[in-house]
CSV table of C-alpha atoms in Angstrom, one decimal:
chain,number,residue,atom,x,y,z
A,204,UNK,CA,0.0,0.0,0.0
A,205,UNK,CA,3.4,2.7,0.0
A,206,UNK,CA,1.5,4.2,-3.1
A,207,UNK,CA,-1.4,4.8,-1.2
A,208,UNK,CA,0.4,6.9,1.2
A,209,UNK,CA,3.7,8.0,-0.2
A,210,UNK,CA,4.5,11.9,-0.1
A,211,UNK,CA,5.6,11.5,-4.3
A,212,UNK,CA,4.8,8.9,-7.0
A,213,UNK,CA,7.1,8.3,-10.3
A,214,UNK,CA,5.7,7.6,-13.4
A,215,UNK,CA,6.4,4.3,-14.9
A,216,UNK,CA,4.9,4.2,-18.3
A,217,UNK,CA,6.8,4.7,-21.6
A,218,UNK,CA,9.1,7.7,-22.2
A,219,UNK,CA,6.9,11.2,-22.8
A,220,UNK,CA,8.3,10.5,-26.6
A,221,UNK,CA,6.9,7.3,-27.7
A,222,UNK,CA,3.4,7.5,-25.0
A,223,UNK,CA,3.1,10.9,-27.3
A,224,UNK,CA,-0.4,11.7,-29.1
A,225,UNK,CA,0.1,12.2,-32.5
A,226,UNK,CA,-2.7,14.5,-33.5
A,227,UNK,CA,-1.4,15.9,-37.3
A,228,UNK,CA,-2.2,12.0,-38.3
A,229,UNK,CA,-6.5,12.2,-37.2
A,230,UNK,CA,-7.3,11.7,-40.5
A,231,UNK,CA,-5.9,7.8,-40.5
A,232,UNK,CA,-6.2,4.7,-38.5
A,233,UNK,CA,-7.0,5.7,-35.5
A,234,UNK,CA,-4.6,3.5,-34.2
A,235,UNK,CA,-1.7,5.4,-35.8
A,236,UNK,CA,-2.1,8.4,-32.8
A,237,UNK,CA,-3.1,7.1,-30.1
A,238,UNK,CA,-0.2,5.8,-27.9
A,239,UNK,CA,-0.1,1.9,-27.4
A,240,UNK,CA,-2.8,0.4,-25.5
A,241,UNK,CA,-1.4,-2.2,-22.5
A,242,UNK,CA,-2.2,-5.8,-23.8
A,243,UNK,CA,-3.3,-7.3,-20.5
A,244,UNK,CA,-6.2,-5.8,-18.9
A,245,UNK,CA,-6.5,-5.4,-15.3
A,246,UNK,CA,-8.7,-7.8,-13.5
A,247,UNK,CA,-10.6,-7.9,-10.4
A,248,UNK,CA,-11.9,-10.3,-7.3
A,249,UNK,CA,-15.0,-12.3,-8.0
A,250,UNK,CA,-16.7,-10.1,-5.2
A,251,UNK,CA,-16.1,-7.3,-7.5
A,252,UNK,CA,-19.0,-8.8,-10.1
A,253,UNK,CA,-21.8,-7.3,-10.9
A,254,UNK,CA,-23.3,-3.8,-10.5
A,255,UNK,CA,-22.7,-1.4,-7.8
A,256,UNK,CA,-23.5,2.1,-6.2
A,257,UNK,CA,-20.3,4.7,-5.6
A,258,UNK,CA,-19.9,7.1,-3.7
A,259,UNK,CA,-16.8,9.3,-3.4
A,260,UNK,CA,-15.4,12.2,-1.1
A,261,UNK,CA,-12.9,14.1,-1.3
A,262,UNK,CA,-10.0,13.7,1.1
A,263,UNK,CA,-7.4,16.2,-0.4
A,264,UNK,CA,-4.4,17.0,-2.7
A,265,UNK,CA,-0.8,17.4,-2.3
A,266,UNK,CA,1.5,18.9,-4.3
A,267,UNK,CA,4.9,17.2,-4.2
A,268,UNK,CA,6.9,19.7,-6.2
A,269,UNK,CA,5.5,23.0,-5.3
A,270,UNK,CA,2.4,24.8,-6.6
A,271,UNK,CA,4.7,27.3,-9.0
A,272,UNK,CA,5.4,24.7,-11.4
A,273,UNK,CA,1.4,24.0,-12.4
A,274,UNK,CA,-0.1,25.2,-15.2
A,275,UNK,CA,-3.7,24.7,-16.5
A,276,UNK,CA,-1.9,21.9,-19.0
A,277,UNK,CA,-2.0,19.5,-15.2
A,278,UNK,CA,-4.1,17.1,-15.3
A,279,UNK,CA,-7.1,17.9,-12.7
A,280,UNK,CA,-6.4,21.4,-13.6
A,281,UNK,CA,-9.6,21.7,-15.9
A,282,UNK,CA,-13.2,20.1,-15.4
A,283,UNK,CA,-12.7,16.5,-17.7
A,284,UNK,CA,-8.5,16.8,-17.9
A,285,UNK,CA,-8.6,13.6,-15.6
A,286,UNK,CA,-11.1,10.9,-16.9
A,287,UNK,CA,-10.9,9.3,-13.4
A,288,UNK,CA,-12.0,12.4,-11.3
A,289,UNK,CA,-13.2,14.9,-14.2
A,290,UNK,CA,-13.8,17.9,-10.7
A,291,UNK,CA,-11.0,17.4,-8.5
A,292,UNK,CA,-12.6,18.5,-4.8
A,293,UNK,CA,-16.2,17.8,-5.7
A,294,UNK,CA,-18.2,15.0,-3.9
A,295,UNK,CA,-20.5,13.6,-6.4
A,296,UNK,CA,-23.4,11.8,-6.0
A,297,UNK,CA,-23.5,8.3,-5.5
A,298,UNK,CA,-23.8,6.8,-9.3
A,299,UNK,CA,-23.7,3.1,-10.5
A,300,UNK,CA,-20.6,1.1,-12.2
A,301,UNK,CA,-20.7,-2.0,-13.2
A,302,UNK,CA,-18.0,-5.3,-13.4
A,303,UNK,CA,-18.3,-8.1,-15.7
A,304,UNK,CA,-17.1,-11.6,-15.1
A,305,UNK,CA,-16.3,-13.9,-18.5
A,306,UNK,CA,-16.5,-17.3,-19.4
A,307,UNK,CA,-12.9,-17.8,-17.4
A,308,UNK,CA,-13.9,-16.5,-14.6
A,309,UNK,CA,-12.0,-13.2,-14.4
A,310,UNK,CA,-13.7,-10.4,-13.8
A,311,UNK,CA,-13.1,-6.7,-15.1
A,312,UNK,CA,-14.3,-3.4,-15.5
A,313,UNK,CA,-17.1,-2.4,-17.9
A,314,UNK,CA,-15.4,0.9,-19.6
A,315,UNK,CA,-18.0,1.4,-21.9
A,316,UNK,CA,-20.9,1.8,-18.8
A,317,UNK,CA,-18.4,3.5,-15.7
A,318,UNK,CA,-16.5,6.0,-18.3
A,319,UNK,CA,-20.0,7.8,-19.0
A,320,UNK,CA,-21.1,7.6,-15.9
A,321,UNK,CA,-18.3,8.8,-14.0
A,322,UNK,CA,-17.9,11.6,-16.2
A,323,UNK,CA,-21.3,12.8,-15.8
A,324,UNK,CA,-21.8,12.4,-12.2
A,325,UNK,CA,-18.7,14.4,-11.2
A,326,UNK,CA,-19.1,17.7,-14.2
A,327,UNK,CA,-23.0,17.4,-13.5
A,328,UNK,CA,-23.3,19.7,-16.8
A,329,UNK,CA,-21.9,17.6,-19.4
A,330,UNK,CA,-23.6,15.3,-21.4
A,331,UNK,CA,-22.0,12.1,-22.6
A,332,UNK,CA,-23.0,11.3,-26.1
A,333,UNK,CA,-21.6,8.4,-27.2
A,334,UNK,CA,-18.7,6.0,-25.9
A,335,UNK,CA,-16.2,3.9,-28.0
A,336,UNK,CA,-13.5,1.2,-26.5
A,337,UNK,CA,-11.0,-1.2,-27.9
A,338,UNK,CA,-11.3,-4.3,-27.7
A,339,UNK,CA,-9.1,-7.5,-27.0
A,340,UNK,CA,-7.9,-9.8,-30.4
A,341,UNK,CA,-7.1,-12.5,-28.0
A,342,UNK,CA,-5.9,-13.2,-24.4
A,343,UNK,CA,-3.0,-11.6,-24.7
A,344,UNK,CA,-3.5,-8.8,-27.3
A,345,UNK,CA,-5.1,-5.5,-27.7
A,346,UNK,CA,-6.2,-3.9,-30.8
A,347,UNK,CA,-5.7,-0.1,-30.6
A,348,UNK,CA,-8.3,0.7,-32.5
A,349,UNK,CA,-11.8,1.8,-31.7
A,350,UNK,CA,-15.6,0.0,-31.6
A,351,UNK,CA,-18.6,1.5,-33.4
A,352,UNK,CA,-19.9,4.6,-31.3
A,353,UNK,CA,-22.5,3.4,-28.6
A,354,UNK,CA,-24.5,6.5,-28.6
A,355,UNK,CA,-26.5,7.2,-25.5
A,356,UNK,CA,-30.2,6.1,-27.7
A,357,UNK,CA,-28.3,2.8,-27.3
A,358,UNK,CA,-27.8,2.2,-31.0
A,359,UNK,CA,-24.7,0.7,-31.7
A,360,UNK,CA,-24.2,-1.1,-28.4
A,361,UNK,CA,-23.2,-3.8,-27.4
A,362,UNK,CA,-25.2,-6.1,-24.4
A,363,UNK,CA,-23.4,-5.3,-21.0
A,364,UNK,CA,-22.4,-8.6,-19.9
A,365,UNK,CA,-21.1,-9.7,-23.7
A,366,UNK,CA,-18.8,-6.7,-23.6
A,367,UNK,CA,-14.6,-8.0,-23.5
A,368,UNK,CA,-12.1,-6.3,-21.8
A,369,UNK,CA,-10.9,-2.8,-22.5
A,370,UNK,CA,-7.7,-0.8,-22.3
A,371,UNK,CA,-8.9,2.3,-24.2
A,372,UNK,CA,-12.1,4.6,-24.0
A,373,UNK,CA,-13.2,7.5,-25.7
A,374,UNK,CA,-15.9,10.1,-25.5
A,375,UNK,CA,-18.1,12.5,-27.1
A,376,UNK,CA,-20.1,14.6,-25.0
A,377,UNK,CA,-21.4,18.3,-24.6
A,378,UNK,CA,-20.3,20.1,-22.4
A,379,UNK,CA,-19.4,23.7,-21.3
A,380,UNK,CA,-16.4,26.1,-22.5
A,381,UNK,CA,-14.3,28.4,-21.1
A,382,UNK,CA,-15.3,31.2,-23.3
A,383,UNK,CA,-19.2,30.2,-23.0
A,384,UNK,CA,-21.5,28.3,-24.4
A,385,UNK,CA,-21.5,24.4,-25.5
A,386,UNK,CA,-19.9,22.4,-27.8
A,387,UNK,CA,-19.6,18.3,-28.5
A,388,UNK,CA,-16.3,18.0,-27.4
A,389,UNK,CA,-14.1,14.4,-27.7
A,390,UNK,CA,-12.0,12.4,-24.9
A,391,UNK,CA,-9.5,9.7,-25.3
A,392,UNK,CA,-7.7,7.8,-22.9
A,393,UNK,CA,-5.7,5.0,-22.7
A,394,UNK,CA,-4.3,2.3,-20.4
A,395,UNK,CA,-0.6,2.1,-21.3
A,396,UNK,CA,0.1,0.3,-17.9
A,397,UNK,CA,-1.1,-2.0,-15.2
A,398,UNK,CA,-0.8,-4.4,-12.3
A,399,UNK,CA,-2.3,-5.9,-9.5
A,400,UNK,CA,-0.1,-5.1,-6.7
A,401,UNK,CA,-2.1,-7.5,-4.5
A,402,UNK,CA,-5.4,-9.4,-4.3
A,403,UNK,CA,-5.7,-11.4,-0.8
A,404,UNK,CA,-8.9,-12.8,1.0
A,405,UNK,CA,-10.8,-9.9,1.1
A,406,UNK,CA,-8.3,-6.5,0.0
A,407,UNK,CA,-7.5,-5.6,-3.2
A,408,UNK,CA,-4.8,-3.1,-4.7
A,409,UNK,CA,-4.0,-2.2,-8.4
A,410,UNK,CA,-2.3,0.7,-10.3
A,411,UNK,CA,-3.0,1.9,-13.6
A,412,UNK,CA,-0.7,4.6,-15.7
A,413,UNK,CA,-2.7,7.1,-18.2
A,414,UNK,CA,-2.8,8.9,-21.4
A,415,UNK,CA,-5.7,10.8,-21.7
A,416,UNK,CA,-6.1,13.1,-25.2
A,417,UNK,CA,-8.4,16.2,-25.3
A,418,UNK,CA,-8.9,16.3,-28.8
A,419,UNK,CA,-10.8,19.9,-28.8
A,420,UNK,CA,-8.3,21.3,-26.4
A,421,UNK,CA,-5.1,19.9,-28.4
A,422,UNK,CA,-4.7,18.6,-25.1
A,423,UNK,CA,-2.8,15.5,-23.7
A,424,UNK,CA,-2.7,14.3,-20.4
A,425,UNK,CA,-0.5,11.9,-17.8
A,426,UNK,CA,-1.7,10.3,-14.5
A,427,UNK,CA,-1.5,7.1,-12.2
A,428,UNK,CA,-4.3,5.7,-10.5
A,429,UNK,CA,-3.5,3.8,-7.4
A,430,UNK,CA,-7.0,1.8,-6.1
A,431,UNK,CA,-7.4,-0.2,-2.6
A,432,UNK,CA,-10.2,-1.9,-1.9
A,433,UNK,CA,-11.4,-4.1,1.0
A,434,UNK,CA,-14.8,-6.3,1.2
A,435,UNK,CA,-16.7,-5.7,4.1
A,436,UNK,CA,-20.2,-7.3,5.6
A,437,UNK,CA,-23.3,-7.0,3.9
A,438,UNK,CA,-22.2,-6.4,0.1
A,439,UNK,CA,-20.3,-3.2,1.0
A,440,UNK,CA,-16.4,-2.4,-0.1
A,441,UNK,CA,-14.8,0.7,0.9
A,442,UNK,CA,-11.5,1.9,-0.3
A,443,UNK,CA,-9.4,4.7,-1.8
A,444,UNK,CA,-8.6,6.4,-4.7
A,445,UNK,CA,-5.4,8.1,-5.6
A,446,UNK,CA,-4.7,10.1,-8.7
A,447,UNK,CA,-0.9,11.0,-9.5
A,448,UNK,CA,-0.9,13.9,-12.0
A,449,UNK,CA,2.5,14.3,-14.2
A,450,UNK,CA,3.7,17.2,-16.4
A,451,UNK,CA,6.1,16.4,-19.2
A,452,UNK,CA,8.1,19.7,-19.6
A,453,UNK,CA,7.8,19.6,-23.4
A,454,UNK,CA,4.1,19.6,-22.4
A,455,UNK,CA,4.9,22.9,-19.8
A,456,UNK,CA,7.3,24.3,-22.1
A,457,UNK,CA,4.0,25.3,-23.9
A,458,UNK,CA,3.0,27.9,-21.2
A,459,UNK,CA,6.5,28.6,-19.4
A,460,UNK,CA,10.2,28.4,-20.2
A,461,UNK,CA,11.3,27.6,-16.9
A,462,UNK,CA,11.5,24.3,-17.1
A,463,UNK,CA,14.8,22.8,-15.4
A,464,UNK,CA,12.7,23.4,-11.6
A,465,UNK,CA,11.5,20.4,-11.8
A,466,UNK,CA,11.5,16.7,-12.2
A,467,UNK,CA,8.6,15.5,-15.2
A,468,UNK,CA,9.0,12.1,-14.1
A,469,UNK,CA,7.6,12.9,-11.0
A,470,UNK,CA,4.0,13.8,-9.9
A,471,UNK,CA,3.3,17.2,-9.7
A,472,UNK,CA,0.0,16.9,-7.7
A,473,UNK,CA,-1.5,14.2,-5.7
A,474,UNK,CA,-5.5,14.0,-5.6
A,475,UNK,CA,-7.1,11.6,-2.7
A,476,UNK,CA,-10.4,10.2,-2.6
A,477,UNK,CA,-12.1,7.6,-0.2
A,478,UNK,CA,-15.4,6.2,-1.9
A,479,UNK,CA,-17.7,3.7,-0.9
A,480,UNK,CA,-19.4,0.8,-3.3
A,481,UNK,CA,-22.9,-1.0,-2.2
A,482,UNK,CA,-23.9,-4.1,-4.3
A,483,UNK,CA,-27.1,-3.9,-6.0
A,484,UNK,CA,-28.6,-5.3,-8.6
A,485,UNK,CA,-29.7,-4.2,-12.9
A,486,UNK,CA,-32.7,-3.2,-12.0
A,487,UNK,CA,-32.2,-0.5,-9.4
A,488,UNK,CA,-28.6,0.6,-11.4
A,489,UNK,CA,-31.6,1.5,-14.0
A,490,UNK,CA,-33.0,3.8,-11.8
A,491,UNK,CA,-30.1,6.6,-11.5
């Protein structure tokens, strides 16, 4: 659990050059931009199955470099810069998310159905539109590139327990601007790394390392995601969330020339949450 509670975290995916978003090449394969999905999803306990309620509070951020060196590029700076918690410091409501468990028994986390939801429970005035993942060739394989568009009418979907594993989601949702008014604006993120750091008896603790690509904004993003959880009685889990935000200084470099203050491959801001999940079952997850 040292990532849980460590004063810094270090980033541990591929150099900022090769995890780079290559946005001059939009018009081709989408899998000719995006930086590499990981191969090997992450999976979860069997007591993770199923559908759940979450709740989350806020428990604070740290910033292990200083505040000077931050810029609005940070992820958690803007409303949707960080996929995982879109309005760092705001307490949600509790929303549902829901886990799927496969023919081999391993159970994982349904992109398509959290990412939307997630989204909009934390920037309450954006509207997800549609959702799009990748999808697995085989056990041990990822294709980078993208499913139809599951819009929100459901068109296009796929049936929630037939969806496979994911290591890349993307978005299009409306939402508001900076300089007023609303536009459908696009999201894309990416799992470039993950691990279970341990899964005994009844705890659970994973980390996952992030691109995330504003495509309105011209915009990419780095974070970690460092999850505990622990089963308690009566179909509850509690546990924690932790969100490591990186700056590459080719990224700063875009806002500053002051670069050598700091070390890029290590967080520049720290984001904590506790939340709290309650089993329940389709038909009340319908109801939120």
């Amino acid at each position: 659990s040292s990532l849980l509670d460590a004063k810094t975290i270090d980033w541990n995916g591929p150099s900022w050059t090769a995890a780079r978003y290559r946005s001059s090449t939009l018009q081709q394969s989408s899998s000719n931009y995006a930086p590499p999905a990981s191969n090997s999803p992450i999976f979860y306990p069997t007591w993770m199955e199923g559908y759940h309620k979450i709740s989350y509070k806020f428990k604070g951020a740290s910033f292990p470099q200083g505040r000077k060196i931050l810029t609005l590029r940070t992820p958690g700076a803007g409303l949707g810069s960080c996929l995982l918690l879109p309005n760092i410091g705001y307490n949600p409501s509790s929303f549902p998310i829901h886990f799927i468990c496969n023919s081999n028994a391993q159970v994982y986390e349904d992109l398509a159905y959290n990412a939307p939801r997630t989204f909009e429970a934390f920037w309450t005035q954006a509207k997800v539109l549609g959702v799009q993942t990748n999808y697995m060739i085989d056990s041990n394989a990822s294709s980078n590139d993208l499913s139809a568009k599951c819009l929100v009418t459901g068109e296009g979907c796929i049936a929630p327990n037939m969806r496979p594993p994911a290591t890349r989601v993307a978005l299009d949702f409306n939402g508001p601007t900076r300089r007023g008014g609303r536009v459908t604006q696009s999201t894309d993120v990416t799992i470039l790394d993950s691990s279970v750091q341990g899964n005994v008896a009844d705890t659970y603790y994973a980390a996952k390392t992030f691109s995330q690509y504003n495509v309105n904004q011209d915009l990419q993003l780095f974070y970690r995601e460092v999850t505990s959880l622990r089963r308690k009685e009566n179909d509850v889990i509690d546990g924690k969330i932790r969100v490591a935000a990186f700056l590459p200084k080719y990224i700063r470099g875009m806002d500053a020339s002051d670069g050598d203050l700091y070390d890029d491959n290590e967080a520049v801001a720290i984001y904590d949450y506790d939340i709290l999940l309650q089993s329940i079952d389709e038909t009340e997850a319908a109801t939120f």
